[in-house]
Every structure is written in C-alpha cells, then in structure tokens.
Short mmCIF file of C-alpha atoms in Angstrom, two decimals:
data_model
loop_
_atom_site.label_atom_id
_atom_site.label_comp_id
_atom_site.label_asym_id
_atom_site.label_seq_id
_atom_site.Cartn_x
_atom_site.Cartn_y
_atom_site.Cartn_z
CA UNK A 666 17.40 3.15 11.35
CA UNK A 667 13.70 3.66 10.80
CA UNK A 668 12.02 5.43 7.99
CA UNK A 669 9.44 8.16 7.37
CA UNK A 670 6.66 5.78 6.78
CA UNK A 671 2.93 6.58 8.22
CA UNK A 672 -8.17 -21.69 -13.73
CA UNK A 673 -10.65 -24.05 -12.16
CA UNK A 674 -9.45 -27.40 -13.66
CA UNK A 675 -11.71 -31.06 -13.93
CA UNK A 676 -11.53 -33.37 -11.45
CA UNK A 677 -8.98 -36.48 -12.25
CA UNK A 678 -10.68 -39.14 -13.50
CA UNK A 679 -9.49 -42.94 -12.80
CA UNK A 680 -11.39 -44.49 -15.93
CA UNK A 681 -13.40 -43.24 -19.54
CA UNK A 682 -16.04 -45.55 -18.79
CA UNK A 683 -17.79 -44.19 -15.81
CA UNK A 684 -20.90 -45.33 -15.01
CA UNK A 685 -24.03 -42.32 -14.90
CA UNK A 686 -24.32 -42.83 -11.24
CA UNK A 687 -20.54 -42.38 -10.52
CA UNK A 688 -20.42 -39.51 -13.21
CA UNK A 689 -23.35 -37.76 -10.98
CA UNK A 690 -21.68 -38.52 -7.33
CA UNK A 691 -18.27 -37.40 -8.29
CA UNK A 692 -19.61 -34.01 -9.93
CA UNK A 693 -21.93 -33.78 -6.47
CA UNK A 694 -18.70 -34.57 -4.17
CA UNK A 695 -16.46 -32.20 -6.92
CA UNK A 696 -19.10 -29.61 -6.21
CA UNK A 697 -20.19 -29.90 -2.57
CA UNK A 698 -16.46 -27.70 -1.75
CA UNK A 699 -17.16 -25.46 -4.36
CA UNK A 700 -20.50 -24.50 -3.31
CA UNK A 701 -18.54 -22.92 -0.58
CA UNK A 702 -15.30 -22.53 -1.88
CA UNK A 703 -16.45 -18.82 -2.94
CA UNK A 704 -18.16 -16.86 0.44
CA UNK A 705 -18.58 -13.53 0.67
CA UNK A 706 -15.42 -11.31 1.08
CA UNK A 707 -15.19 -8.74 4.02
CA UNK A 708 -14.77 -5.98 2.17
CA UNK A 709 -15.58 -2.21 2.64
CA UNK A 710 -14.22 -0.44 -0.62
CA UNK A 711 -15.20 -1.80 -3.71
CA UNK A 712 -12.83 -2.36 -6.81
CA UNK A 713 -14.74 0.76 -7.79
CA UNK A 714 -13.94 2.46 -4.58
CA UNK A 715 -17.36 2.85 -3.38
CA UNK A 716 -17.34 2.68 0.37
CA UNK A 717 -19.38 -0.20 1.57
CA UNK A 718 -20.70 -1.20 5.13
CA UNK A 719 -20.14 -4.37 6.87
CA UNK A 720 -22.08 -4.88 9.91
CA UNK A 721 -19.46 -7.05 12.18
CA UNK A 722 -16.37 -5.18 11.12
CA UNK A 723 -17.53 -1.47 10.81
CA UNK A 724 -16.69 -0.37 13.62
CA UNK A 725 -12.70 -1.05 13.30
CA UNK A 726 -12.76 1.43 10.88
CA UNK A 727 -14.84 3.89 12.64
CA UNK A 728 -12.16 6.17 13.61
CA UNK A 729 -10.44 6.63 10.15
CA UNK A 730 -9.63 9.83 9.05
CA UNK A 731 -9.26 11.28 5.17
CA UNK A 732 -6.24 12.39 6.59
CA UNK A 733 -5.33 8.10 7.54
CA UNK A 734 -6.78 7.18 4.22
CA UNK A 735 -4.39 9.52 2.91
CA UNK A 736 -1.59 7.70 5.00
CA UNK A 737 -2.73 4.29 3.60
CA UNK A 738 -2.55 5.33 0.05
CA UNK A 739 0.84 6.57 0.49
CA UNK A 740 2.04 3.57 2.45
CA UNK A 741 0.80 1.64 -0.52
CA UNK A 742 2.37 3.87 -2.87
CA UNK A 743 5.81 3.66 -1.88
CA UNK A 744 5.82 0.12 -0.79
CA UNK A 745 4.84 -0.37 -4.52
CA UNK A 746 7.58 2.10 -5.69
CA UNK A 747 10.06 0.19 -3.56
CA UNK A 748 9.29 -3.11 -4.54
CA UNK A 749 9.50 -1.83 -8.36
CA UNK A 750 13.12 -0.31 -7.44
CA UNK A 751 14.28 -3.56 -5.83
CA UNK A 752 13.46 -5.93 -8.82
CA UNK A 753 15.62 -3.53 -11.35
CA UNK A 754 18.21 -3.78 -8.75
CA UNK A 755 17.99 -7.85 -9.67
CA UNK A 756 17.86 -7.38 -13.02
CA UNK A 757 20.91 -5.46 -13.50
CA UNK A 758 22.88 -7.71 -11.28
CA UNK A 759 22.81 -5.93 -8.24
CA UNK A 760 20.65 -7.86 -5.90
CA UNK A 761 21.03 -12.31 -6.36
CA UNK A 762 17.53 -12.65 -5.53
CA UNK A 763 13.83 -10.74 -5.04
CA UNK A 764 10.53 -11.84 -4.02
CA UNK A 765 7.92 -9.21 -4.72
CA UNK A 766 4.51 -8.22 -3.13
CA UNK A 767 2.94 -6.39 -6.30
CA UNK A 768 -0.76 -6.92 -5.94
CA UNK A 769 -0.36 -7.53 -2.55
CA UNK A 770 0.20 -3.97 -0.98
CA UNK A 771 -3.17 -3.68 0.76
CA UNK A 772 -3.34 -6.96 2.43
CA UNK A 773 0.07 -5.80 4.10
CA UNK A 774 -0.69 -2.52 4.82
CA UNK A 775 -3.72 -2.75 6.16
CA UNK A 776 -2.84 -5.59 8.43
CA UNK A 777 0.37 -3.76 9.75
CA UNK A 778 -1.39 -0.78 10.31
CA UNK A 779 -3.27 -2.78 12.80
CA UNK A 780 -0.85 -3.48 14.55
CA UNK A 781 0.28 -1.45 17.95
CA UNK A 782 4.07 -1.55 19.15
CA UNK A 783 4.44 -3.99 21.87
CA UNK A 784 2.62 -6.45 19.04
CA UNK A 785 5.48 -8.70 17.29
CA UNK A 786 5.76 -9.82 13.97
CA UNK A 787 7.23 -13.24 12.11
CA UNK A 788 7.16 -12.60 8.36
CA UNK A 789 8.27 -14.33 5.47
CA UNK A 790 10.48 -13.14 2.68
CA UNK A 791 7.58 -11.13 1.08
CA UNK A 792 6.53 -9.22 3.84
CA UNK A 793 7.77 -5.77 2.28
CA UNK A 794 5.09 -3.23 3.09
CA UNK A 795 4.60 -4.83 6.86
CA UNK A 796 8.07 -4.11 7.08
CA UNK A 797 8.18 -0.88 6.23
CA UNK A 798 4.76 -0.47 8.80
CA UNK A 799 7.74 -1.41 11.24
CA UNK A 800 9.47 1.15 10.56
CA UNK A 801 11.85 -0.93 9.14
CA UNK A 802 14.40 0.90 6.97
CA UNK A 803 13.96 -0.24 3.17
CA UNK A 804 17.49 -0.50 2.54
CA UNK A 805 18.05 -2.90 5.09
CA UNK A 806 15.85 -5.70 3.52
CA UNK A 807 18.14 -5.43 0.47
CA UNK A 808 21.25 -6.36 2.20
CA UNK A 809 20.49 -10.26 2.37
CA UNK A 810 18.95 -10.14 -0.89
CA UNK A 811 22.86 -8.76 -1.64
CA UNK A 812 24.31 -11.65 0.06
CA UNK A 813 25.99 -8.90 2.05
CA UNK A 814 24.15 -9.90 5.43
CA UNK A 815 21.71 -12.24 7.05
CA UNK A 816 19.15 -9.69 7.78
CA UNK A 817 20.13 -5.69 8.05
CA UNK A 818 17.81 -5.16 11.49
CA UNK A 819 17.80 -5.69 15.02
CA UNK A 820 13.94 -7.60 15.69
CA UNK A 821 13.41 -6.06 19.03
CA UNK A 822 13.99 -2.28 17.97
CA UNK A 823 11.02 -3.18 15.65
CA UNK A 824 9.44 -6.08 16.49
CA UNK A 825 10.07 -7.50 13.47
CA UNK A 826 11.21 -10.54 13.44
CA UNK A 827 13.87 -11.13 10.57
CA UNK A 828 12.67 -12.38 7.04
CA UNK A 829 12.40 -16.05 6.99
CA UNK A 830 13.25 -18.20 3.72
CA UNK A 831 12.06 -21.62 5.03
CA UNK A 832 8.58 -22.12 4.02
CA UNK A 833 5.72 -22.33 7.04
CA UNK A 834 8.56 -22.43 9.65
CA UNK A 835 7.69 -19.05 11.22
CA UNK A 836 4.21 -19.86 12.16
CA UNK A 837 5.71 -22.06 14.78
CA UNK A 838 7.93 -19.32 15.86
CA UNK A 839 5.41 -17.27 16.02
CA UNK A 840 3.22 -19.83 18.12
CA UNK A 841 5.81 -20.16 20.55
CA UNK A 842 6.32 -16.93 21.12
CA UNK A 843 2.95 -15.91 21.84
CA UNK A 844 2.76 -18.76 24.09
CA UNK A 845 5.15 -16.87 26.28
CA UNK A 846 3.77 -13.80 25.96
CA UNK A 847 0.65 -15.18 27.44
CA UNK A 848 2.79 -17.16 30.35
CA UNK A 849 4.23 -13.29 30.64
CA UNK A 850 0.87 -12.07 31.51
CA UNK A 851 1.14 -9.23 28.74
CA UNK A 852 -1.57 -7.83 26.69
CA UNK A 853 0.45 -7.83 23.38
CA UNK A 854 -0.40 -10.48 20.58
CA UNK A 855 1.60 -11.80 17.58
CA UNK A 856 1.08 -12.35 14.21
CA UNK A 857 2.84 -14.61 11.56
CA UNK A 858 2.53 -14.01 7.99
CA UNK A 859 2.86 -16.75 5.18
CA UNK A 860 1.31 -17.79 1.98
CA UNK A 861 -1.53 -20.41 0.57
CA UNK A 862 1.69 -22.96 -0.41
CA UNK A 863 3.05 -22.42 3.18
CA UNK A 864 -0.54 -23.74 4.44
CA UNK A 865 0.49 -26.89 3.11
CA UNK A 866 3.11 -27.21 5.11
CA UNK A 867 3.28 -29.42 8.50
CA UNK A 868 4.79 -26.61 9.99
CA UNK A 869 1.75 -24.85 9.92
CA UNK A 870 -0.05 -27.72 10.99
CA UNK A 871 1.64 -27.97 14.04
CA UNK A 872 1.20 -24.56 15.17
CA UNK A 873 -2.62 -24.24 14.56
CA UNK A 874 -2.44 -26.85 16.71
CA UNK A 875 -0.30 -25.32 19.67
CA UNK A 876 -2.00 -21.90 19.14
CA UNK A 877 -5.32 -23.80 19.79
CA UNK A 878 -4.56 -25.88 22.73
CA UNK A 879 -2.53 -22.99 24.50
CA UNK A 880 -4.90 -20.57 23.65
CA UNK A 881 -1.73 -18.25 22.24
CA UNK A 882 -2.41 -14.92 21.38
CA UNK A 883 -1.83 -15.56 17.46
CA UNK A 884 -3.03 -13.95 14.69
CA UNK A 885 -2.40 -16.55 11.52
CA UNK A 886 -2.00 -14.15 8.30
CA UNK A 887 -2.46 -16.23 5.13
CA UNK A 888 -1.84 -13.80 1.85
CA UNK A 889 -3.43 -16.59 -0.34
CA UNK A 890 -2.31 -15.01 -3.68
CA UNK A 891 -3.25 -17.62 -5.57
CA UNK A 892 -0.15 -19.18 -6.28
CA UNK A 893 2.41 -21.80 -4.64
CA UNK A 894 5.27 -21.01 -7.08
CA UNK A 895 3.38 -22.35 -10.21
CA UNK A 896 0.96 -24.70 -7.90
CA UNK A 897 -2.69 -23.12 -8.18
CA UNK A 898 -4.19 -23.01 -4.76
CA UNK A 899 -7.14 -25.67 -6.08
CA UNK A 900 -4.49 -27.86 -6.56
CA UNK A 901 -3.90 -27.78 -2.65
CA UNK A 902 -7.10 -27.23 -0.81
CA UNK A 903 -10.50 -29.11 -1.43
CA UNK A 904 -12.31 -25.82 0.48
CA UNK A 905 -11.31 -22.54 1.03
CA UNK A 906 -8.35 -21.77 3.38
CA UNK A 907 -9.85 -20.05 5.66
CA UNK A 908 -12.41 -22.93 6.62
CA UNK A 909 -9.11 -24.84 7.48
CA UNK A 910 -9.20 -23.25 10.91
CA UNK A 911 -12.57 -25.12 11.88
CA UNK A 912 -10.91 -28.36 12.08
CA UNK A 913 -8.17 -27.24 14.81
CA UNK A 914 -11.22 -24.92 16.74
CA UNK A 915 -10.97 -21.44 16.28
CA UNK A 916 -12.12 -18.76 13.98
CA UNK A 917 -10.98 -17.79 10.14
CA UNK A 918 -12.28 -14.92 8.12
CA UNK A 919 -11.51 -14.75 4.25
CA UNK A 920 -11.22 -10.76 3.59
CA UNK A 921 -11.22 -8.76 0.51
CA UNK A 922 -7.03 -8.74 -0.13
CA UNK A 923 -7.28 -5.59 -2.14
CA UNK A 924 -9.17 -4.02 0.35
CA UNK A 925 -6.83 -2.09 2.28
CA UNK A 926 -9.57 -1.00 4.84
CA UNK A 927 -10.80 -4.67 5.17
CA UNK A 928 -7.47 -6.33 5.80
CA UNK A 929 -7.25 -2.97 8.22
CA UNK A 930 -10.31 -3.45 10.28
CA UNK A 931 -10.12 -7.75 10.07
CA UNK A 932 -6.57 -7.41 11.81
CA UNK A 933 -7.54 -5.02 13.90
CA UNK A 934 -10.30 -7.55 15.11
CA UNK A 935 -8.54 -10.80 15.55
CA UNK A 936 -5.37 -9.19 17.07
CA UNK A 937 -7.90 -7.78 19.87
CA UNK A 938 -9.65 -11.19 20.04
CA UNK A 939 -5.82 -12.54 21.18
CA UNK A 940 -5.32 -9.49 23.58
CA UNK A 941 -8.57 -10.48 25.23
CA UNK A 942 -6.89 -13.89 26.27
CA UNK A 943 -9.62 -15.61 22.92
CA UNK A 944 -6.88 -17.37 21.25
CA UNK A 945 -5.83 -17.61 17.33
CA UNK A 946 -7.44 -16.64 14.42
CA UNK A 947 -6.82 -17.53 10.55
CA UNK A 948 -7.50 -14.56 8.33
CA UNK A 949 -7.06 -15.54 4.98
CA UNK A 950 -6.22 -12.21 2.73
CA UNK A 951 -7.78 -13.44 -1.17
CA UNK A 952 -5.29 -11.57 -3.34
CA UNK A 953 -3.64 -12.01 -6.20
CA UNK A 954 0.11 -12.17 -6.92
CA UNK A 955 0.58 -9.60 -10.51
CA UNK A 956 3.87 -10.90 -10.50
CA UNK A 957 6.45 -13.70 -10.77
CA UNK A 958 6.92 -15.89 -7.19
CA UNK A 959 10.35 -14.42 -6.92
CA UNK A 960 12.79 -13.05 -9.73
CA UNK A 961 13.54 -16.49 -10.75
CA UNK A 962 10.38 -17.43 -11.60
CA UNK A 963 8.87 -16.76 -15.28
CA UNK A 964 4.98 -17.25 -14.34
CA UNK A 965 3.65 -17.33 -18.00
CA UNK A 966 4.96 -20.97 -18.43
CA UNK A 967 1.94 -21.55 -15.92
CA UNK A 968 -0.84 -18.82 -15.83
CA UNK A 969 -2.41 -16.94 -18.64
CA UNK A 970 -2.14 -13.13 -19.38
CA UNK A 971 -6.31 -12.86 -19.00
CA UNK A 972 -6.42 -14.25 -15.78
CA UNK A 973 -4.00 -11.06 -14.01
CA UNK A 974 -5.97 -8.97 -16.41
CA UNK A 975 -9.14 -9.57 -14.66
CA UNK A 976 -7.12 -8.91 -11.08
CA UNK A 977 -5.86 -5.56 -11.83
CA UNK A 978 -8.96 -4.33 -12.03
CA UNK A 979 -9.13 -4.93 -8.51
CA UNK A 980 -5.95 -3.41 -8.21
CA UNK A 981 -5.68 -2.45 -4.15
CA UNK A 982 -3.78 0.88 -5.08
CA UNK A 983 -6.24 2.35 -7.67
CA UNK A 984 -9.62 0.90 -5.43
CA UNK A 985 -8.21 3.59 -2.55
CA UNK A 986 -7.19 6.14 -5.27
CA UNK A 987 -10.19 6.10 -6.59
CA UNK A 988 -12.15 6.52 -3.12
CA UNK A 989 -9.94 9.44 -2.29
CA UNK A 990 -11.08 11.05 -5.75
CA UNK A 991 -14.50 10.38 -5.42
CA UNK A 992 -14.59 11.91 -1.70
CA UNK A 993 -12.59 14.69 -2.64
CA UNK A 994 -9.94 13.22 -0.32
CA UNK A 995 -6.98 14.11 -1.98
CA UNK A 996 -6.52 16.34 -5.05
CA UNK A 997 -3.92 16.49 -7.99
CA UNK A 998 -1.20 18.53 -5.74
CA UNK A 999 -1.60 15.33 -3.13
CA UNK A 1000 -0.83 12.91 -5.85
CA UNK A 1001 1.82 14.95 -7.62
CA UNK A 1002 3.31 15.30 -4.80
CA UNK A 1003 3.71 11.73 -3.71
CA UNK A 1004 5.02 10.86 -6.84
CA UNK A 1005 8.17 12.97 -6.34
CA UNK A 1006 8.44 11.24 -2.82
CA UNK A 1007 8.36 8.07 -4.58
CA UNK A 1008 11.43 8.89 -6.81
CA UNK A 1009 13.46 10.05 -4.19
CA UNK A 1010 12.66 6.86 -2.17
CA UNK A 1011 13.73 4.84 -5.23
CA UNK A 1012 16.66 6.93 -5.53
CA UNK A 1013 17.57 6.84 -2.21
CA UNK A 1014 17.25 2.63 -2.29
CA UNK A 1015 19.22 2.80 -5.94
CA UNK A 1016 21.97 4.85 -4.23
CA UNK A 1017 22.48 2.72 -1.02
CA UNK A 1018 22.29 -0.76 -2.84
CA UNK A 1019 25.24 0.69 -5.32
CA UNK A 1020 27.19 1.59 -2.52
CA UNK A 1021 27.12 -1.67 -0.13
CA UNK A 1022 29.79 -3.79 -0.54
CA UNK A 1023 30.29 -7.15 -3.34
CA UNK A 1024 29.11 -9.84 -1.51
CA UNK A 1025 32.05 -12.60 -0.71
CA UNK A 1026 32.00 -15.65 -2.94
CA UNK A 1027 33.89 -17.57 -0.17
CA UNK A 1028 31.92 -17.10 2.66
CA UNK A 1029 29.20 -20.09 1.79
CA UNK A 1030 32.28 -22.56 2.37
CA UNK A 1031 32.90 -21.00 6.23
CA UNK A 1032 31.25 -22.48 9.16
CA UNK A 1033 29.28 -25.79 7.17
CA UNK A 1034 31.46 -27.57 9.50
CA UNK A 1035 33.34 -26.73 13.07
CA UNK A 1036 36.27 -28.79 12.19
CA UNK A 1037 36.62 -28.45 8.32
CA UNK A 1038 35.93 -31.29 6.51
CA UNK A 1039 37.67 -32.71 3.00
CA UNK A 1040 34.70 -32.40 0.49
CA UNK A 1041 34.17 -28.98 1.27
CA UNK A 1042 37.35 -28.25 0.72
CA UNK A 1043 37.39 -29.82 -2.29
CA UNK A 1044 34.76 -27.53 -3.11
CA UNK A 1045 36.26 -24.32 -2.36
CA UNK A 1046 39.35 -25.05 -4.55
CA UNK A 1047 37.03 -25.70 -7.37
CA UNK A 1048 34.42 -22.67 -6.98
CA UNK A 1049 37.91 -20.67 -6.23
CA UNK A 1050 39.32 -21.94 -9.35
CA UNK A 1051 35.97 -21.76 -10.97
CA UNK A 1052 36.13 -17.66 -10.46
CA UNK A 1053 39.59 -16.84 -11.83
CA UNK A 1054 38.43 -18.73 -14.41
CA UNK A 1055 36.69 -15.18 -15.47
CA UNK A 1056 39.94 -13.07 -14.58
CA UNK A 1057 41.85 -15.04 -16.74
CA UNK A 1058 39.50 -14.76 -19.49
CA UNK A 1059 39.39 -11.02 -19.00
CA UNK A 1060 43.47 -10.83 -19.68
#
C-alpha cells in the first residue's frame, strides 16, 4: 500500500608535567584537524530562510517550483507529525521500541526527493521520511516496531529495502548491489543511509572500499547527527566525516542537514555522478538529532539542554516555513490546512497501530535452532512461567 505523500572536549593528556614544547606540538597536532574540522556547508536556505546561491550546486535546484517547495514543506511536516505519533504509541505501551528522526526531516527529504524510481534504497532503522518518499505506507514501519512482523513491505514494489537494525551492515548491501546494477548495464544508482556511529564501523569500511575499486554506482548517505547513542562524534573522528572519503579515492561533500534544498540538490548531484558510470560519493548531512537515539535512550545523562537549544534555531521545518512566508509562497489557509492533514495522518497511524494484533511472546524461542535444543527449552518454560506469573497475580 502506498501513501499520498509528494561539546568540544581537551585532548587526553598522558602526564601534568608537560614540557612547553610538547604543550605547543600537541595543541598544534590537536588543532591542525580542527582547522578543518568546520568547512563551509552547502547550503542554499539559511536558518533564516533567506535563499542563498551556491555556484556548483545551483543548478540542481533550478527547476523548483513554489508549488515543490510547497511539497517539501509538507513532506517535512507530516514526516514530523508521524514520527511524533509513533513515539506516544511507545510510550503508552503500544509499540516495544522507536527510533526517531526529529531534527532530521530535511536531510531525508531532500535526499529522497532526489531520488527517481528505478534508484534503490538500503536504510537504517531511522530512515522515516525516505520511507515515506517511497511511498512507503507509514503504518507499515510500525509493525516490527510492534513485534508483529519483520518488516510490513515488499522492497521491490518500492525500492526500499527493509529497515536494518545491525549497525553499518547495509552499506555493504548496498555496495553489492550496485555492483550488479553496474554488471546489469543499467543507469539506476543506489544509495545507503546510516549514521556518524555507523562510520565507525568496519562494515562501512569495507564497502567504501568495494564501491571504490568497482566503481559501484553508490551514493554513501551519512546523517551525522551528532551523536553515536551518547558517543559525541569528536570522540570518533580526528577530521570531519566527510574528508573520510579521500583516503579510499572518491568524493565527499558535507551539506547543510537542515537545508532541505541542499541535501535536495547534493543528492541529486552525486546520484547522477553514479548514473554517469563516476563511482561513489560520501555526502555527509551535518544535522542534529533534537531527540533521544531511540525511546530507550534518556540523552540528558549525556548532552546539555543549551546545546539542542542552539540547533533548533536551525530547525529544517521552520528555515523552509519561513522561506515560503517571506516569498509569499504559501499563506495561512496553506498552513491551516496542512495541519488538519497532519491530524488525520496521526489518527489514521493511532487507529491502525490499536488495531494490529499483540505481538506473540513465544515466537523469539521458534526457529533459534532447526532441531530444538535443551537450553532453549529451558528457557521457554521459564519466560512461559514467567508470564502467568501476571495472570495469576491478576486473580
């Protein structure tokens, strides 16, 4: 079914009594990365929502329309809306689990915007609002979240590939799939999504280093929001991720992650780069996740309050809102109007969730083994026994 979309911290240091000379060569090798660790973003709407020119990526964005800037906004909106919906769902017991993208709605947008059909997409768990650029229904991403399913699509209606939990593994999915498209002689390309921990990974590793020598028509999306799960990303990377694609030899771009238009017109570049037979590209998308890493996670053990205060300022939803308003884009009745949309969305995703079925306890026991096997047998008596525990405690 488709839907109707359109805390910078001092270097370690071994020993008190350091010598002026070392003092001076580690603040010179402490600051040589930093001296590029912040380049200029793309980016061609400011967190005011000025529209700003860029002369290498202009043109990708030559042929929007107030009407598609309309289109964004909304895509944003309701991706937003959704993602809002499906972490009450959590809270009230309804869903075990959700990871969500608020902050991140223009990085995704824009990039799956970019994107044509025959293109094909490997996502992680977060990928919400490229999903729903799919066509994806939103109801369907809830169902493993439910425990109800192990992904509520079929990829090749969408070419979306299902959500993947394992961190970094998708990039060489993703790899290896373009490699075949390229033995296939298509035009298509691919792109695989994953975050600033993921880049950490081997996994990843690996498949800069496949998409390089193969020349694979791969477009490597990094949504560096800042944070691995509590791990800041300066606690991973000496330079800036994007840089990282030097070393395997081919192109990254860092682009303004709140930039809808940006992340729109820096897609739209690398995936045609792939079609033309160029190879990979990195584009690192510098956002900012506003909220926990999933619904597990309590991020003010680890980050302070001012530090998302200075991000929503560069909030990607209220940057486009305000371009709109300052165009005379899009008036009150647009708006107004949207925001009823938005409730019946959530209402439609409150009233589907309600309705799927309770997910069954049991089934983590099934298939661990062909044959059976004693321990997890042992197991299931005690998780069984475990849960009319609660019935009898009801009587």
């Amino acid at each position: 079914m488709t839907v109707e979309s359109t805390a910078a911290r001092q270097p370690r240091r071994s020993s008190k009594r350091v010598s002026a000379a070392k003092k001076s060569q580690t603040a010179q090798t402490a600051q040589g990365p930093q001296s590029d660790a912040e380049p200029q973003l793309v980016q061609l709407l400011t967190p005011e929502g000025e529209r700003v020119a860029h002369p290498e990526y202009e043109s990708y964005v030559s042929d929007i329309t107030p009407d598609d800037l309309r289109g964004l906004y909304r895509d944003m909106v309701l991706t937003r809306r959704f993602d809002a919906e499906a972490t009450a769902l959590q809270r009230q017991g309804e869903l075990g689990l959700w990871a969500s993208l608020l902050g991140q709605e223009a990085a995704q947008i824009g990039s799956g915007r970019a994107l044509r059909d025959d293109d094909y997409v490997f996502p992680t768990y977060r990928e919400h609002g490229v999903a729903w650029c799919r066509g994806v229904d939103p109801t369907n991403l809830l169902g493993m979240f439910r425990g109800v399913n192990h992904g509520g699509w079929d990829p090749k209606t969408n070419n979306f590939h299902l959500y993947t939990i394992v961190i970094g593994s998708q990039t060489l999915h993703a790899t290896g799939y373009a490699m075949g498209v390229a033995k296939d002689g298509a035009d298509s390309a691919v792109i695989a999504y994953f975050g600033d921990g993921a880049s950490s990974q081997g996994d990843v590793a690996e498949a800069f280093t496949f998409a390089a020598v193969y020349n694979a028509p791969v477009v490597f999306f990094c949504q560096n929001n800042q944070w691995a799960i509590s791990e800041p990303t300066e606690r991973q990377t000496r330079v800036p991720l994007y840089q990282r694609a030097q070393g395997f030899g081919f192109p990254g771009v860092r682009v303004d992650g709140n930039d809808v238009l940006a992340c729109l017109a820096v897609t739209r570049s690398a995936l045609e780069r792939a079609r033309r037979g160029e190879g990979p590209t990195l584009v690192e998308a510098f956002t900012y996740r506003m909220g926990a890493h999933t619904t597990s996670d309590d991020p003010t053990k680890y980050r302070h309050d001012d530090e998302r205060v200075a991000w929503e300022a560069k909030d990607p939803i209220l940057r486009l809102r305000r371009h709109l308003e300052n165009q005379g884009h899009a008036d009150e009745a647009f708006f107004s109007e949207l925001e009823t949309e938005s409730d019946g969305l959530a209402k439609r995703v409150r009233e589907a969730v309600r309705a799927m079925p309770d997910p069954d306890h049991m089934a983590i026991f099934e298939n661990v083994y062909a044959d059976g096997h004693a321990l997890v047998d042992e197991e299931r008596a005690q998780f069984a026994a475990y849960q009319a525990s609660f019935a009898e405690e009801g009587n």
